[in-house]
XYZ file of C-alpha atoms in Angstrom:
244
model
C 0.000 0.000 0.000
C 1.372 3.425 -0.927
C 1.746 5.760 2.025
C -0.227 9.048 1.723
C 2.882 11.219 1.750
C 4.598 9.119 -0.927
C 1.428 9.126 -3.037
C 1.177 12.911 -2.823
C 4.807 13.234 -3.831
C 4.233 11.016 -6.882
C 1.268 13.161 -7.944
C 3.316 16.353 -7.684
C 6.312 14.967 -9.552
C 5.031 15.792 -13.111
C 4.095 19.310 -11.958
C 7.562 19.835 -10.484
C 9.206 18.469 -13.637
C 7.188 20.986 -15.654
C 8.436 23.838 -13.469
C 12.027 22.682 -13.957
C 11.672 22.491 -17.754
C 9.970 25.882 -17.958
C 12.613 27.439 -15.698
C 15.357 25.892 -17.840
C 13.839 27.516 -20.928
C 13.896 30.912 -19.215
C 17.514 30.379 -18.181
C 18.532 29.580 -21.775
C 17.091 32.935 -22.860
C 19.331 34.620 -20.287
C 22.536 34.104 -22.261
C 22.932 37.743 -23.245
C 25.891 39.622 -21.695
C 25.087 41.183 -18.315
C 26.938 42.744 -15.416
C 27.598 40.864 -12.185
C 25.004 42.994 -10.420
C 22.409 42.264 -13.122
C 23.044 38.522 -12.885
C 22.786 38.594 -9.090
C 19.492 40.489 -9.452
C 18.276 37.780 -11.810
C 18.942 34.848 -9.471
C 17.571 36.696 -6.443
C 14.308 37.616 -8.177
C 13.838 34.413 -10.213
C 10.644 32.702 -9.069
C 8.074 30.569 -10.870
C 5.241 29.874 -8.427
C 7.201 28.485 -5.465
C 10.204 27.453 -7.567
C 13.283 29.617 -7.041
C 17.023 29.505 -7.655
C 17.848 32.197 -5.101
C 21.253 31.441 -3.524
C 21.721 31.522 0.250
C 24.303 34.297 0.055
C 24.859 37.834 1.278
C 24.688 39.929 -1.862
C 27.871 41.960 -1.339
C 29.825 38.792 -0.523
C 28.790 36.812 -3.587
C 29.298 39.856 -5.825
C 32.842 40.242 -4.477
C 33.583 36.577 -5.211
C 32.162 36.927 -8.727
C 34.335 40.003 -9.331
C 37.401 37.964 -8.364
C 36.390 35.080 -10.634
C 35.667 37.466 -13.503
C 39.343 38.411 -13.379
C 40.457 34.778 -13.167
C 38.061 33.444 -15.847
C 38.316 29.823 -14.637
C 38.096 27.136 -17.311
C 37.339 24.375 -14.808
C 34.969 24.887 -11.867
C 34.012 22.320 -9.228
C 31.156 23.045 -6.822
C 30.320 20.872 -3.813
C 26.731 21.650 -2.866
C 24.512 22.649 -5.792
C 21.252 23.225 -3.900
C 18.911 25.474 -5.920
C 21.570 26.311 -8.508
C 21.724 30.087 -8.123
C 25.419 30.173 -7.330
C 26.126 27.757 -10.187
C 24.329 30.132 -12.568
C 26.588 32.982 -11.426
C 29.705 30.857 -11.986
C 28.696 30.207 -15.587
C 28.531 33.957 -16.150
C 32.104 34.654 -15.025
C 33.825 31.450 -16.142
C 35.566 31.107 -19.507
C 33.315 30.682 -22.575
C 34.514 27.081 -22.942
C 34.539 26.236 -19.235
C 33.679 22.870 -17.729
C 31.580 23.253 -14.584
C 30.996 20.198 -12.382
C 28.531 20.430 -9.509
C 27.821 17.758 -6.896
C 24.857 17.273 -4.562
C 22.744 14.577 -2.967
C 20.633 12.180 -4.997
C 18.160 11.035 -2.355
C 15.486 12.648 -0.249
C 17.188 11.821 3.050
C 17.594 14.994 5.101
C 20.476 14.909 7.537
C 21.869 17.834 9.479
C 23.613 20.383 7.235
C 22.606 18.482 4.112
C 19.888 18.987 1.519
C 17.465 16.699 -0.201
C 16.848 15.306 -3.651
C 18.344 17.604 -6.310
C 18.513 15.070 -9.135
C 15.226 16.261 -10.761
C 16.845 19.697 -11.189
C 19.564 18.371 -13.506
C 17.983 19.786 -16.727
C 17.898 23.224 -15.131
C 21.557 23.049 -14.117
C 22.593 22.004 -17.619
C 20.589 24.860 -19.136
C 22.732 27.335 -17.213
C 25.737 26.662 -19.476
C 26.449 29.426 -21.982
C 28.391 29.575 -25.246
C 30.632 26.489 -25.401
C 30.439 25.724 -21.696
C 29.458 22.359 -20.286
C 27.677 21.884 -16.942
C 27.775 18.402 -15.394
C 25.602 17.572 -12.395
C 26.732 14.567 -10.373
C 24.100 13.255 -7.993
C 25.677 11.621 -4.985
C 27.347 11.988 -1.605
C 30.507 14.092 -1.962
C 32.137 12.059 0.838
C 31.779 8.814 -1.083
C 35.051 7.804 -2.814
C 33.027 6.724 -5.849
C 31.800 10.316 -6.223
C 35.398 11.513 -6.228
C 36.148 8.946 -8.927
C 33.229 10.255 -10.989
C 34.497 13.816 -10.637
C 37.964 12.738 -11.793
C 36.443 10.914 -14.763
C 34.595 14.068 -15.829
C 37.750 16.146 -15.438
C 39.654 13.771 -17.682
C 42.985 14.905 -16.261
C 42.157 18.619 -16.280
C 43.111 20.477 -13.088
C 40.442 22.503 -11.288
C 40.830 26.287 -11.412
C 38.172 27.057 -8.810
C 36.672 24.834 -6.103
C 33.696 26.023 -4.052
C 32.827 23.999 -0.936
C 29.285 24.557 0.321
C 27.912 21.102 1.063
C 27.813 19.250 4.378
C 28.604 21.940 6.988
C 29.528 19.584 9.854
C 33.194 19.856 10.799
C 33.983 16.329 9.640
C 31.943 16.854 6.489
C 33.554 20.083 5.338
C 37.024 18.804 6.232
C 36.369 15.666 4.205
C 35.308 17.738 1.193
C 38.423 19.882 1.533
C 40.807 16.954 1.877
C 39.216 14.989 -0.967
C 38.769 17.705 -3.588
C 41.378 20.397 -2.908
C 44.155 18.155 -4.319
C 42.392 18.437 -7.688
C 43.007 22.205 -7.771
C 45.958 23.431 -9.820
C 48.838 25.387 -8.327
C 47.700 28.991 -8.197
C 44.042 27.975 -8.303
C 41.346 28.973 -5.809
C 39.513 27.092 -3.054
C 36.544 28.853 -1.448
C 34.275 28.072 1.498
C 30.844 29.423 2.380
C 29.691 30.197 5.949
C 33.071 31.035 7.493
C 31.530 33.523 9.954
C 30.602 32.272 13.423
C 26.869 31.753 13.877
C 24.240 29.323 15.079
C 25.643 25.770 14.940
C 22.672 24.527 12.924
C 23.499 27.114 10.257
C 27.288 27.216 9.994
C 28.290 23.899 11.536
C 32.047 23.420 11.713
C 32.970 25.625 8.748
C 34.259 28.583 10.833
C 36.466 26.230 12.859
C 38.002 24.618 9.778
C 38.527 28.018 8.178
C 40.470 29.229 11.244
C 42.641 26.132 11.037
C 43.556 26.297 7.348
C 43.531 29.972 6.362
C 46.948 31.381 5.602
C 48.618 34.475 4.165
C 46.925 33.849 0.811
C 43.452 33.980 2.379
C 40.853 36.513 1.308
C 37.616 36.981 3.228
C 34.449 38.471 1.786
C 32.379 39.345 4.855
C 29.827 42.139 5.076
C 29.718 42.116 8.890
C 31.638 39.795 11.204
C 28.716 40.016 13.620
C 26.113 38.863 11.095
C 25.887 35.374 12.613
C 26.834 33.269 9.598
C 27.525 33.523 5.886
C 30.871 34.951 4.746
C 33.089 33.545 1.995
C 36.735 32.584 2.506
C 39.093 32.049 -0.431
C 42.512 30.387 -0.458
C 44.963 30.476 -3.333
C 46.975 27.304 -3.669
C 50.750 27.558 -3.722
C 52.270 28.820 -6.950
C 55.267 26.827 -8.238
C 58.614 28.525 -8.739
C 59.462 29.473 -12.297
């Protein structure tokens, strides 16, 4: 016998799929050149019924990160924690025209602390965010699973990562695992960024601020509107640059 909640979810699935496809079509139309501020406006205001791609970011912080990436023009981007896809959309707008963007998030509806739910149905929307000759690859799975790391490496095909953004499991062990597993894929001189480096409620920031204090070095850049804001904040590390 189908449980009522499961039955309701099955009935809503075609409706949700329709929202995703319609949203993807609107995203495709958004391939015209735009400023960082205009693109941030777009993701903040984007809403079809209850469907949104609004990123959980402080506007000034994400704009500062996008300004940095616009200078770097990364050709290979790896994101841990896709969620609604708003941040991914912004990355496509500042990455190189032929960039490969790989984004990883959970593939089941299990909701554990600091983790999301089932993002696999959103895959067509994520792919639609690619512009020009870019390619967006969504990998559904647990970022801590070694098989997920293998899948990321297979998609990279030997290419080093220019920019890694870690915004998945916020528990201390979780964020450290993501850092230790995926940072080695970043090229010398590349960037590794973390979200939620500012101290705040444990259920919001988890162990990210602690890890950030432990690993930040002289190369670190912090984009923080207010250190008393109780969360958020973006920290960026530049990997060591080899001697010439």
